[in-house]
């Protein structure tokens, strides 16, 4: 048994937790849309063909914002194909995933779906095969009230009220050679600046996200952000980050420690953005949009060129185990630990395609293991993120060197007096005794200690055993302002605390 110590103090305020940290992503890819969120004729489908069982699960997850329609898909997408009467929509080739796209699901269905979910839309424009004109036309169709050709087309297509989409991504992963129409940093910075300038002229309430690198591993990471932001800093509000991790060669310790890479990635993008702010003498401080993150076993994916032209194929439907869920929990801890700068985060994706929700065509839907840390973090991380400085032993990892045995983040909501501590024990063989100094939280009591852990780290939820892995409750005690709990080996934990603070 090893020991770790943490102090919780509402005076050590890091930043307000933006609800947009609990975002998700629906891309036209595999079965994310078709037979995922949308399946006309399914017993649970509503009149538009939206699966209400999936909507209910997304609501239970607490999803706050959903990025759409891609991902790589957006870079050769024509948004006009997905509006108007369904019977006249064209079937096209999607080059990103070598798939047949019927366009039965498009903008109107997405907007109806997001409203039913009660979440905020986040749209991406195609800056791969298209440009400023099409971005402006889409914005006009979405947000202009009426009396112009495009806004009137929306109205005649059945949506009299503007969609009022506030969040817009200026393309997707434009540094990636796999992206249709990918660009150099200089080319992208220019087109992002000019598209942003024009879009703001049309609607000055929108917020824009510039593409950062597609990953920290990209050879141009850092210089891409610098060059892009030097050109478009004034036009954008966010710079994006994408990261996917996986367990490699059975190296559990490195996988459990991988959130330190995410932390470093965030810190480096913050520094790069702030350096551009200093050089451009801007008053604006950029925020980060971590708009794709998750565990994705990419080694199992043969690549886009290996795919046959198919409609809604089963693509990257990773089945997540307990270990994956613990690691996903540690990424959410990273987001909370950077709540001062990360304003948006979207887990990629929502259903079937590396999703916390799985569905069968014509059949049931169920919660994958990674559903739970997301849902509980979205539910309990309220108010302000607090600075926590865990005092813990180190674990050696092959990929990241020594990492702290515990990853932790905390929140405190002054309005309700509720606090929450999120913690991962990265030691896969030993439990960890955690001592939490609560003296700065008057009358603090432990309400619940929920844990995701299992003797079998490879256990999963399947169609036949959808509830094999669920969170369990443990106990702990508070004595003289000190809470002592035991975190099982390789576990994700949330401690829900009540206080008597006004
Ligand atoms: O989420 C799957 C894909 O991963 C997205 O389309 C792309 O943006 C990223 O490379």
Tab-separated table of C-alpha atoms and ligand atoms in Angstrom:
chain	number	residue	atom	x	y	z
A	1	UNK	CA	0.000	0.000	0.000
A	2	UNK	CA	1.384	3.436	-0.947
A	3	UNK	CA	0.259	6.828	0.351
A	4	UNK	CA	-0.653	10.110	-1.248
A	5	UNK	CA	-1.780	13.435	0.202
A	6	UNK	CA	-3.882	16.257	-1.235
A	7	UNK	CA	-5.168	19.538	0.238
A	8	UNK	CA	-8.463	20.999	-0.939
A	9	UNK	CA	-8.880	24.720	-0.422
A	10	UNK	CA	-11.466	26.884	-2.254
A	11	UNK	CA	-9.004	29.782	-2.019
A	12	UNK	CA	-6.795	27.975	-4.548
A	13	UNK	CA	-9.055	28.729	-7.459
A	14	UNK	CA	-7.840	27.722	-10.895
A	15	UNK	CA	-10.751	28.835	-13.084
A	16	UNK	CA	-14.433	28.372	-13.744
A	17	UNK	CA	-15.288	24.986	-15.231
A	18	UNK	CA	-16.832	25.694	-18.615
A	19	UNK	CA	-19.719	23.314	-19.336
A	20	UNK	CA	-18.274	23.061	-22.847
A	21	UNK	CA	-15.573	20.797	-21.394
A	22	UNK	CA	-18.124	17.986	-21.588
A	23	UNK	CA	-18.469	17.995	-25.331
A	24	UNK	CA	-18.702	15.165	-27.819
A	25	UNK	CA	-18.360	14.675	-31.551
A	26	UNK	CA	-20.600	13.242	-34.263
A	27	UNK	CA	-18.880	12.751	-37.615
A	28	UNK	CA	-20.227	11.244	-40.807
A	29	UNK	CA	-17.972	8.254	-40.349
A	30	UNK	CA	-18.740	4.563	-40.036
A	31	UNK	CA	-21.849	4.119	-37.905
A	32	UNK	CA	-21.533	7.320	-35.899
A	33	UNK	CA	-24.493	8.925	-37.699
A	34	UNK	CA	-26.176	6.078	-39.601
A	35	UNK	CA	-27.454	3.407	-37.174
A	36	UNK	CA	-25.762	5.434	-34.406
A	37	UNK	CA	-27.701	8.606	-33.675
A	38	UNK	CA	-29.964	8.200	-36.748
A	39	UNK	CA	-31.862	5.141	-37.862
A	40	UNK	CA	-35.272	5.626	-39.444
A	41	UNK	CA	-37.404	2.544	-38.851
A	42	UNK	CA	-35.667	1.621	-35.591
A	43	UNK	CA	-38.262	0.848	-32.862
A	44	UNK	CA	-36.900	3.774	-30.787
A	45	UNK	CA	-36.625	6.261	-33.675
A	46	UNK	CA	-38.716	9.426	-33.570
A	47	UNK	CA	-40.499	10.957	-36.558
A	48	UNK	CA	-37.192	12.287	-37.952
A	49	UNK	CA	-35.430	8.957	-37.578
A	50	UNK	CA	-33.416	10.058	-34.517
A	51	UNK	CA	-32.778	7.201	-32.090
A	52	UNK	CA	-34.316	8.271	-28.789
A	53	UNK	CA	-32.453	5.532	-26.886
A	54	UNK	CA	-29.152	7.126	-27.993
A	55	UNK	CA	-30.455	10.607	-27.212
A	56	UNK	CA	-31.338	9.418	-23.695
A	57	UNK	CA	-27.852	8.002	-23.172
A	58	UNK	CA	-26.187	11.184	-24.475
A	59	UNK	CA	-28.353	13.177	-22.059
A	60	UNK	CA	-27.359	10.855	-19.224
A	61	UNK	CA	-23.704	11.475	-20.133
A	62	UNK	CA	-24.299	15.199	-19.713
A	63	UNK	CA	-22.991	16.044	-23.194
A	64	UNK	CA	-22.974	19.844	-23.450
A	65	UNK	CA	-21.742	20.575	-26.973
A	66	UNK	CA	-21.411	18.378	-30.082
A	67	UNK	CA	-18.969	19.009	-32.923
A	68	UNK	CA	-20.286	18.171	-36.422
A	69	UNK	CA	-20.025	17.031	-39.292
A	70	UNK	CA	-16.304	16.123	-39.075
A	71	UNK	CA	-13.469	15.428	-38.619
A	72	UNK	CA	-11.781	14.457	-41.850
A	73	UNK	CA	-15.217	14.111	-43.436
A	74	UNK	CA	-15.805	17.855	-43.470
A	75	UNK	CA	-12.859	18.523	-45.776
A	76	UNK	CA	-14.689	17.185	-48.835
A	77	UNK	CA	-18.251	17.808	-47.700
A	78	UNK	CA	-20.865	19.927	-49.451
A	79	UNK	CA	-23.280	21.056	-46.754
A	80	UNK	CA	-25.970	21.851	-49.359
A	81	UNK	CA	-26.266	18.105	-50.082
A	82	UNK	CA	-27.731	17.575	-46.619
A	83	UNK	CA	-30.582	20.108	-46.669
A	84	UNK	CA	-34.007	20.103	-48.307
A	85	UNK	CA	-36.296	17.186	-49.095
A	86	UNK	CA	-34.565	13.905	-48.327
A	87	UNK	CA	-35.669	12.238	-51.550
A	88	UNK	CA	-33.799	14.818	-53.630
A	89	UNK	CA	-30.530	14.696	-51.733
A	90	UNK	CA	-27.607	13.287	-53.730
A	91	UNK	CA	-25.624	10.189	-52.860
A	92	UNK	CA	-21.916	10.988	-52.980
A	93	UNK	CA	-18.494	9.540	-52.351
A	94	UNK	CA	-16.897	10.559	-49.069
A	95	UNK	CA	-13.164	10.535	-49.729
A	96	UNK	CA	-12.128	10.798	-46.068
A	97	UNK	CA	-13.427	7.339	-45.150
A	98	UNK	CA	-13.999	5.916	-48.658
A	99	UNK	CA	-17.697	5.621	-47.846
A	100	UNK	CA	-20.970	6.077	-49.688
A	101	UNK	CA	-22.772	9.092	-48.200
A	102	UNK	CA	-26.530	9.175	-48.782
A	103	UNK	CA	-26.997	12.587	-47.134
A	104	UNK	CA	-30.226	11.386	-45.499
A	105	UNK	CA	-28.860	13.011	-42.351
A	106	UNK	CA	-27.749	16.613	-42.724
A	107	UNK	CA	-27.885	20.023	-41.135
A	108	UNK	CA	-31.608	20.078	-40.307
A	109	UNK	CA	-31.466	16.626	-38.701
A	110	UNK	CA	-28.354	17.576	-36.720
A	111	UNK	CA	-29.982	20.791	-35.472
A	112	UNK	CA	-33.174	18.940	-34.512
A	113	UNK	CA	-31.081	16.274	-32.787
A	114	UNK	CA	-28.955	18.773	-30.852
A	115	UNK	CA	-32.032	20.666	-29.678
A	116	UNK	CA	-33.639	17.450	-28.494
A	117	UNK	CA	-30.425	16.657	-26.671
A	118	UNK	CA	-30.368	20.117	-25.081
A	119	UNK	CA	-26.755	20.695	-26.147
A	120	UNK	CA	-24.920	23.397	-28.071
A	121	UNK	CA	-23.999	23.012	-31.756
A	122	UNK	CA	-20.388	23.306	-32.921
A	123	UNK	CA	-20.060	23.327	-36.696
A	124	UNK	CA	-16.974	22.833	-38.812
A	125	UNK	CA	-16.605	24.464	-42.239
A	126	UNK	CA	-14.833	22.852	-45.178
A	127	UNK	CA	-11.508	24.621	-45.741
A	128	UNK	CA	-10.083	21.615	-47.596
A	129	UNK	CA	-11.815	21.370	-50.973
A	130	UNK	CA	-13.806	24.576	-50.420
A	131	UNK	CA	-13.241	28.026	-48.963
A	132	UNK	CA	-14.531	31.424	-47.847
A	133	UNK	CA	-17.602	31.543	-50.108
A	134	UNK	CA	-19.041	28.222	-48.956
A	135	UNK	CA	-18.282	28.996	-45.303
A	136	UNK	CA	-20.169	32.280	-45.629
A	137	UNK	CA	-23.073	30.606	-47.399
A	138	UNK	CA	-23.371	28.008	-44.655
A	139	UNK	CA	-23.242	30.686	-41.948
A	140	UNK	CA	-25.914	32.714	-43.716
A	141	UNK	CA	-28.122	29.645	-44.103
A	142	UNK	CA	-27.734	28.856	-40.405
A	143	UNK	CA	-27.780	32.205	-38.647
A	144	UNK	CA	-29.359	34.921	-40.797
A	145	UNK	CA	-33.014	35.472	-39.810
A	146	UNK	CA	-34.562	35.686	-43.314
A	147	UNK	CA	-35.103	37.742	-46.459
A	148	UNK	CA	-32.016	36.502	-48.344
A	149	UNK	CA	-31.794	33.585	-50.718
A	150	UNK	CA	-30.009	31.277	-48.292
A	151	UNK	CA	-31.880	32.193	-45.128
A	152	UNK	CA	-35.168	31.878	-47.032
A	153	UNK	CA	-34.061	28.453	-48.240
A	154	UNK	CA	-33.683	27.376	-44.609
A	155	UNK	CA	-37.162	28.731	-43.892
A	156	UNK	CA	-38.709	26.971	-46.864
A	157	UNK	CA	-36.937	23.783	-45.764
A	158	UNK	CA	-38.995	23.977	-42.560
A	159	UNK	CA	-36.816	25.920	-40.090
A	160	UNK	CA	-38.165	29.476	-39.671
A	161	UNK	CA	-35.920	30.286	-36.711
A	162	UNK	CA	-32.207	30.841	-37.245
A	163	UNK	CA	-30.065	28.045	-35.834
A	164	UNK	CA	-27.935	30.616	-33.985
A	165	UNK	CA	-24.788	28.498	-34.177
A	166	UNK	CA	-22.153	30.270	-32.128
A	167	UNK	CA	-19.166	27.928	-32.303
A	168	UNK	CA	-17.407	27.367	-35.637
A	169	UNK	CA	-14.279	25.364	-36.456
A	170	UNK	CA	-12.228	26.736	-39.358
A	171	UNK	CA	-11.580	23.371	-41.022
A	172	UNK	CA	-10.193	20.202	-39.502
A	173	UNK	CA	-6.622	18.926	-39.036
A	174	UNK	CA	-5.404	21.042	-41.937
A	175	UNK	CA	-1.769	20.077	-41.265
A	176	UNK	CA	-2.445	16.374	-41.947
A	177	UNK	CA	-1.445	14.895	-45.346
A	178	UNK	CA	-4.470	12.571	-44.982
A	179	UNK	CA	-6.769	15.600	-45.086
A	180	UNK	CA	-8.407	16.449	-48.408
A	181	UNK	CA	-6.907	19.810	-49.373
A	182	UNK	CA	-4.404	19.942	-46.523
A	183	UNK	CA	-2.249	23.055	-46.396
A	184	UNK	CA	1.014	24.458	-45.201
A	185	UNK	CA	0.859	26.506	-42.007
A	186	UNK	CA	1.236	29.700	-43.979
A	187	UNK	CA	-1.521	28.801	-46.446
A	188	UNK	CA	-3.856	27.733	-43.664
A	189	UNK	CA	-3.136	30.769	-41.495
A	190	UNK	CA	-4.092	33.047	-44.378
A	191	UNK	CA	-7.308	31.234	-45.282
A	192	UNK	CA	-8.289	30.956	-41.614
A	193	UNK	CA	-7.727	34.688	-41.104
A	194	UNK	CA	-9.682	35.684	-44.192
A	195	UNK	CA	-12.520	33.225	-43.570
A	196	UNK	CA	-12.727	34.359	-39.964
A	197	UNK	CA	-12.753	38.031	-40.924
A	198	UNK	CA	-15.572	37.488	-43.430
A	199	UNK	CA	-17.602	35.264	-41.086
A	200	UNK	CA	-17.366	37.852	-38.316
A	201	UNK	CA	-18.587	40.523	-40.721
A	202	UNK	CA	-21.684	38.395	-41.345
A	203	UNK	CA	-22.262	37.534	-37.671
A	204	UNK	CA	-20.126	39.182	-35.009
A	205	UNK	CA	-21.417	36.975	-32.210
A	206	UNK	CA	-19.773	33.815	-33.426
A	207	UNK	CA	-16.694	32.242	-31.822
A	208	UNK	CA	-14.032	30.701	-34.043
A	209	UNK	CA	-11.642	27.814	-33.565
A	210	UNK	CA	-8.427	27.697	-35.619
A	211	UNK	CA	-6.869	24.310	-36.357
A	212	UNK	CA	-3.839	23.571	-34.266
A	213	UNK	CA	-1.666	20.559	-35.042
A	214	UNK	CA	-3.433	17.215	-35.437
A	215	UNK	CA	-1.298	15.951	-32.611
A	216	UNK	CA	1.747	16.605	-30.487
A	217	UNK	CA	3.556	13.951	-32.554
A	218	UNK	CA	3.304	15.934	-35.803
A	219	UNK	CA	6.741	17.065	-37.050
A	220	UNK	CA	5.420	20.612	-37.452
A	221	UNK	CA	3.849	20.784	-33.961
A	222	UNK	CA	4.720	24.143	-32.417
A	223	UNK	CA	5.848	25.859	-35.585
A	224	UNK	CA	2.402	25.183	-37.107
A	225	UNK	CA	0.649	26.911	-34.187
A	226	UNK	CA	3.072	29.848	-34.294
A	227	UNK	CA	2.760	30.467	-38.047
A	228	UNK	CA	-1.006	29.981	-38.093
A	229	UNK	CA	-1.651	32.216	-35.090
A	230	UNK	CA	0.684	34.942	-36.292
A	231	UNK	CA	-1.773	35.371	-39.151
A	232	UNK	CA	-5.159	34.769	-37.570
A	233	UNK	CA	-4.724	35.560	-33.841
A	234	UNK	CA	-7.108	38.529	-33.954
A	235	UNK	CA	-9.805	36.618	-35.815
A	236	UNK	CA	-10.053	33.520	-33.632
A	237	UNK	CA	-11.030	32.703	-30.069
A	238	UNK	CA	-9.657	29.176	-29.751
A	239	UNK	CA	-6.850	27.015	-31.091
A	240	UNK	CA	-7.612	23.299	-31.389
A	241	UNK	CA	-5.785	20.259	-29.998
A	242	UNK	CA	-6.376	16.598	-30.915
A	243	UNK	CA	-4.961	13.577	-29.096
A	244	UNK	CA	-5.620	9.846	-29.152
A	245	UNK	CA	-3.827	7.328	-26.967
A	246	UNK	CA	-3.704	3.565	-26.754
A	247	UNK	CA	-2.078	0.795	-24.782
A	248	UNK	CA	0.963	-0.386	-26.752
A	249	UNK	CA	2.651	-3.798	-26.393
A	250	UNK	CA	0.876	-4.529	-23.099
A	251	UNK	CA	2.612	-1.550	-21.437
A	252	UNK	CA	-0.077	-0.835	-18.826
A	253	UNK	CA	2.071	1.576	-16.783
A	254	UNK	CA	2.731	3.916	-19.714
A	255	UNK	CA	-0.915	3.833	-20.762
A	256	UNK	CA	-2.034	4.667	-17.211
A	257	UNK	CA	0.475	7.538	-17.205
A	258	UNK	CA	-0.417	8.905	-20.646
A	259	UNK	CA	-2.331	11.912	-19.298
A	260	UNK	CA	1.054	13.483	-18.506
A	261	UNK	CA	1.525	13.717	-22.270
A	262	UNK	CA	-1.855	15.435	-22.568
A	263	UNK	CA	-0.856	17.855	-19.770
A	264	UNK	CA	2.407	18.679	-21.534
A	265	UNK	CA	0.601	19.120	-24.864
A	266	UNK	CA	-1.823	21.623	-23.306
A	267	UNK	CA	0.988	23.518	-21.549
A	268	UNK	CA	2.985	23.756	-24.774
A	269	UNK	CA	0.043	25.068	-26.813
A	270	UNK	CA	-0.709	27.619	-24.074
A	271	UNK	CA	2.923	28.815	-24.159
A	272	UNK	CA	2.958	28.991	-27.955
A	273	UNK	CA	-0.314	30.935	-28.101
A	274	UNK	CA	0.843	33.307	-25.361
A	275	UNK	CA	4.127	33.935	-27.163
A	276	UNK	CA	2.157	35.006	-30.249
A	277	UNK	CA	-0.025	37.202	-28.044
A	278	UNK	CA	3.088	38.909	-26.698
A	279	UNK	CA	4.566	39.422	-30.146
A	280	UNK	CA	1.345	40.762	-31.658
A	281	UNK	CA	0.682	42.987	-28.599
A	282	UNK	CA	-2.862	41.603	-28.522
A	283	UNK	CA	-5.046	42.115	-25.479
A	284	UNK	CA	-6.849	38.879	-26.162
A	285	UNK	CA	-5.813	35.688	-24.382
A	286	UNK	CA	-6.574	32.661	-26.506
A	287	UNK	CA	-8.411	29.657	-25.111
A	288	UNK	CA	-7.923	26.044	-26.117
A	289	UNK	CA	-10.454	23.762	-27.785
A	290	UNK	CA	-9.438	20.142	-27.177
A	291	UNK	CA	-12.003	19.117	-29.736
A	292	UNK	CA	-10.876	15.524	-30.315
A	293	UNK	CA	-9.570	13.328	-27.528
A	294	UNK	CA	-10.009	9.721	-26.509
A	295	UNK	CA	-8.502	6.264	-26.316
A	296	UNK	CA	-8.309	4.874	-29.874
A	297	UNK	CA	-6.528	1.622	-30.726
A	298	UNK	CA	-5.193	3.050	-33.958
A	299	UNK	CA	-2.858	0.100	-34.534
A	300	UNK	CA	-5.967	-1.980	-35.304
A	301	UNK	CA	-7.070	0.407	-38.093
A	302	UNK	CA	-5.613	-0.423	-41.500
A	303	UNK	CA	-5.837	3.167	-42.759
A	304	UNK	CA	-8.197	4.915	-45.146
A	305	UNK	CA	-6.729	3.329	-48.289
A	306	UNK	CA	-7.562	-0.154	-46.982
A	307	UNK	CA	-11.308	0.602	-47.007
A	308	UNK	CA	-13.826	-0.534	-49.630
A	309	UNK	CA	-16.564	1.826	-50.776
A	310	UNK	CA	-19.416	1.003	-48.409
A	311	UNK	CA	-22.369	2.698	-46.781
A	312	UNK	CA	-22.082	3.183	-42.993
A	313	UNK	CA	-19.460	0.432	-42.516
A	314	UNK	CA	-18.348	-0.752	-39.084
A	315	UNK	CA	-15.288	1.485	-38.659
A	316	UNK	CA	-13.037	1.706	-35.585
A	317	UNK	CA	-15.723	0.389	-33.221
A	318	UNK	CA	-13.310	-0.068	-30.340
A	319	UNK	CA	-14.666	-2.155	-27.464
A	320	UNK	CA	-13.437	-0.397	-24.339
A	321	UNK	CA	-12.295	-2.189	-21.210
A	322	UNK	CA	-11.847	-1.165	-17.579
A	323	UNK	CA	-8.293	0.040	-18.147
A	324	UNK	CA	-9.453	2.278	-21.010
A	325	UNK	CA	-12.114	3.784	-18.757
A	326	UNK	CA	-9.601	4.565	-16.015
A	327	UNK	CA	-7.345	6.257	-18.569
A	328	UNK	CA	-10.264	8.225	-20.055
A	329	UNK	CA	-11.007	9.397	-16.508
A	330	UNK	CA	-7.417	10.644	-16.241
A	331	UNK	CA	-7.845	12.710	-19.440
A	332	UNK	CA	-10.912	14.378	-17.935
A	333	UNK	CA	-8.745	15.145	-14.904
A	334	UNK	CA	-6.253	16.819	-17.274
A	335	UNK	CA	-9.015	18.986	-18.735
A	336	UNK	CA	-10.192	20.050	-15.262
A	337	UNK	CA	-6.600	20.726	-14.244
A	338	UNK	CA	-6.369	23.199	-17.146
A	339	UNK	CA	-9.810	24.741	-16.753
A	340	UNK	CA	-8.201	28.177	-16.764
A	341	UNK	CA	-7.253	27.774	-20.440
A	342	UNK	CA	-9.172	24.842	-21.936
A	343	UNK	CA	-12.661	26.137	-22.684
A	344	UNK	CA	-13.967	23.376	-24.959
A	345	UNK	CA	-13.269	19.646	-25.026
A	346	UNK	CA	-14.993	17.060	-27.224
A	347	UNK	CA	-14.562	13.383	-26.679
A	348	UNK	CA	-14.297	11.707	-30.087
A	349	UNK	CA	-16.775	10.323	-30.837
A	350	UNK	CA	-20.242	9.727	-29.366
A	351	UNK	CA	-21.670	6.522	-30.840
A	352	UNK	CA	-20.012	3.376	-32.269
A	353	UNK	CA	-16.950	5.087	-33.794
A	354	UNK	CA	-14.600	5.067	-30.763
A	355	UNK	CA	-17.717	5.966	-28.807
A	356	UNK	CA	-18.881	5.617	-25.219
A	357	UNK	CA	-22.246	4.533	-26.643
A	358	UNK	CA	-22.649	1.378	-28.739
A	359	UNK	CA	-25.678	0.476	-30.818
A	360	UNK	CA	-26.827	-2.398	-32.958
A	361	UNK	CA	-28.864	-1.693	-36.107
A	362	UNK	CA	-32.480	-2.457	-35.256
A	363	UNK	CA	-31.270	-3.514	-31.810
A	364	UNK	CA	-30.252	-2.150	-28.421
A	365	UNK	CA	-27.796	0.507	-27.344
A	366	UNK	CA	-25.534	0.258	-24.313
A	367	UNK	CA	-22.927	2.097	-22.269
A	368	UNK	CA	-19.287	1.239	-22.881
A	369	UNK	CA	-16.938	1.357	-19.876
A	370	UNK	CA	-15.679	4.831	-20.830
A	371	UNK	CA	-19.225	6.183	-20.553
A	372	UNK	CA	-19.023	6.292	-16.762
A	373	UNK	CA	-16.055	8.565	-15.980
A	374	UNK	CA	-17.414	11.030	-18.536
A	375	UNK	CA	-20.958	11.000	-17.151
A	376	UNK	CA	-19.861	11.291	-13.518
A	377	UNK	CA	-17.325	14.039	-14.217
A	378	UNK	CA	-19.894	16.028	-16.219
A	379	UNK	CA	-22.387	15.590	-13.379
A	380	UNK	CA	-20.136	16.383	-10.422
A	381	UNK	CA	-17.482	18.854	-11.665
A	382	UNK	CA	-19.333	22.078	-10.951
A	383	UNK	CA	-18.326	25.633	-10.196
A	384	UNK	CA	-14.604	26.318	-9.939
A	385	UNK	CA	-11.698	24.016	-10.621
A	386	UNK	CA	-9.308	24.055	-7.666
A	387	UNK	CA	-5.550	23.812	-7.779
A	388	UNK	CA	-4.449	20.530	-6.250
A	389	UNK	CA	-0.839	19.572	-5.747
A	390	UNK	CA	-0.831	15.841	-4.974
A	391	UNK	CA	2.065	14.603	-2.924
A	392	UNK	CA	2.529	11.069	-4.231
A	393	UNK	CA	5.198	8.507	-5.058
A	394	UNK	CA	6.399	8.185	-8.645
A	395	UNK	CA	5.913	5.268	-11.014
A	396	UNK	CA	8.469	4.549	-13.740
A	397	UNK	CA	7.055	4.315	-17.249
A	398	UNK	CA	8.777	3.395	-20.479
A	399	UNK	CA	7.013	6.055	-22.533
A	400	UNK	CA	6.927	9.023	-20.142
A	401	UNK	CA	9.599	8.434	-17.500
A	402	UNK	CA	8.535	8.818	-13.847
A	403	UNK	CA	4.872	9.837	-13.428
A	404	UNK	CA	2.993	10.564	-10.176
A	405	UNK	CA	1.090	7.519	-8.876
A	406	UNK	CA	-1.996	9.673	-8.595
A	407	UNK	CA	-3.689	12.013	-11.076
A	408	UNK	CA	-6.160	14.353	-9.398
A	409	UNK	CA	-8.392	17.368	-9.956
A	410	UNK	CA	-11.039	19.020	-7.803
A	411	UNK	CA	-14.043	21.291	-8.099
A	412	UNK	CA	-15.919	23.490	-5.654
A	413	UNK	CA	-19.295	25.089	-6.175
A	414	UNK	CA	-19.742	28.034	-3.811
A	415	UNK	CA	-23.453	28.255	-4.665
A	416	UNK	CA	-24.217	24.790	-3.306
A	417	UNK	CA	-21.220	24.139	-1.048
A	418	UNK	CA	-20.562	20.902	-2.960
A	419	UNK	CA	-17.050	19.796	-3.794
A	420	UNK	CA	-15.705	16.871	-5.777
A	421	UNK	CA	-12.304	15.254	-5.980
A	422	UNK	CA	-11.448	13.163	-9.053
A	423	UNK	CA	-8.516	10.789	-8.702
A	424	UNK	CA	-6.837	7.984	-10.605
A	425	UNK	CA	-4.569	5.460	-8.945
A	426	UNK	CA	-2.027	4.687	-11.672
A	427	UNK	CA	-0.492	1.812	-9.762
A	428	UNK	CA	-1.937	-1.304	-11.367
A	429	UNK	CA	-0.907	-3.669	-8.565
A	430	UNK	CA	-1.154	-1.732	-5.297
A	431	UNK	CA	-4.011	0.143	-3.656
A	432	UNK	CA	-3.222	3.707	-2.633
A	433	UNK	CA	-4.207	5.331	0.648
A	434	UNK	CA	-5.236	8.896	-0.061
A	435	UNK	CA	-5.362	11.454	2.737
A	436	UNK	CA	-7.244	14.647	1.918
A	437	UNK	CA	-6.860	17.762	4.046
A	438	UNK	CA	-10.346	19.309	4.131
A	439	UNK	CA	-9.817	21.860	6.898
A	440	UNK	CA	-10.516	24.764	4.523
A	441	UNK	CA	-13.959	23.316	3.726
A	442	UNK	CA	-16.196	23.876	6.780
A	443	UNK	CA	-18.215	20.847	7.884
A	444	UNK	CA	-16.909	18.735	5.007
A	445	UNK	CA	-18.412	15.266	4.783
A	446	UNK	CA	-17.943	12.477	2.278
A	447	UNK	CA	-21.267	11.880	0.532
A	448	UNK	CA	-20.148	9.179	-1.880
A	449	UNK	CA	-16.994	7.536	-3.131
A	450	UNK	CA	-17.630	6.057	-6.565
A	451	UNK	CA	-14.980	3.943	-8.226
A	452	UNK	CA	-14.435	2.335	-11.592
A	453	UNK	CA	-12.064	-0.600	-11.135
A	454	UNK	CA	-12.114	-4.356	-11.553
A	455	UNK	CA	-9.954	-7.373	-10.847
A	456	UNK	CA	-10.137	-7.960	-14.585
A	457	UNK	CA	-8.783	-4.854	-16.321
A	458	UNK	CA	-9.843	-6.352	-19.651
A	459	UNK	CA	-13.526	-6.645	-18.742
A	460	UNK	CA	-15.896	-4.896	-21.179
A	461	UNK	CA	-19.596	-4.218	-21.610
A	462	UNK	CA	-21.140	-6.085	-24.519
A	463	UNK	CA	-24.560	-6.501	-26.083
A	464	UNK	CA	-25.120	-9.676	-24.075
A	465	UNK	CA	-23.552	-8.277	-20.846
A	466	UNK	CA	-24.145	-4.518	-21.063
A	467	UNK	CA	-23.705	-3.992	-17.314
A	468	UNK	CA	-20.640	-6.127	-16.695
A	469	UNK	CA	-18.659	-2.973	-15.789
A	470	UNK	CA	-20.377	-0.255	-13.750
A	471	UNK	CA	-19.137	2.122	-11.035
A	472	UNK	CA	-19.231	0.781	-7.457
A	473	UNK	CA	-19.506	2.632	-4.153
A	474	UNK	CA	-16.787	2.502	-1.513
A	475	UNK	CA	-16.590	4.076	1.911
A	476	UNK	CA	-14.183	6.457	3.595
A	477	UNK	CA	-14.199	8.559	6.723
A	478	UNK	CA	-13.602	12.163	7.721
A	479	UNK	CA	-11.897	12.709	11.041
A	480	UNK	CA	-10.870	16.147	12.307
A	481	UNK	CA	-10.995	17.656	8.823
A	482	UNK	CA	-9.023	14.815	7.254
A	483	UNK	CA	-10.543	12.352	4.818
A	484	UNK	CA	-8.925	8.981	4.349
A	485	UNK	CA	-9.886	6.719	1.457
A	486	UNK	CA	-8.401	3.754	-0.319
A	487	UNK	CA	-8.095	3.883	-4.096
A	488	UNK	CA	-8.007	0.365	-5.594
A	489	UNK	CA	-5.211	-0.516	-8.069
A	490	UNK	CA	-5.727	0.986	-11.542
A	491	UNK	CA	-8.886	2.819	-10.554
A	492	UNK	CA	-10.772	5.979	-11.437
A	493	UNK	CA	-12.477	7.558	-8.425
A	494	UNK	CA	-14.758	10.454	-7.617
A	495	UNK	CA	-15.276	11.647	-4.038
A	496	UNK	CA	-18.392	13.753	-3.650
A	497	UNK	CA	-18.199	16.096	-0.661
A	498	UNK	CA	-20.742	18.285	1.065
A	499	UNK	CA	-19.815	21.281	3.216
A	500	UNK	CA	-21.669	23.724	5.416
A	501	UNK	CA	-20.087	26.686	3.603
A	502	UNK	CA	-22.537	29.394	2.531
B	1	LIG	O1	-12.233	10.901	-34.921
B	1	LIG	C1	-11.726	10.234	-36.033
B	1	LIG	C2	-10.801	11.100	-36.895
B	1	LIG	O2	-9.629	11.380	-36.168
B	1	LIG	C3	-11.315	12.452	-37.289
B	1	LIG	O3	-12.084	12.421	-38.453
B	1	LIG	C4	-10.053	13.230	-37.543
B	1	LIG	O4	-10.221	14.606	-37.329
B	1	LIG	C5	-9.040	12.576	-36.623
B	1	LIG	O5	-7.863	12.295	-37.291
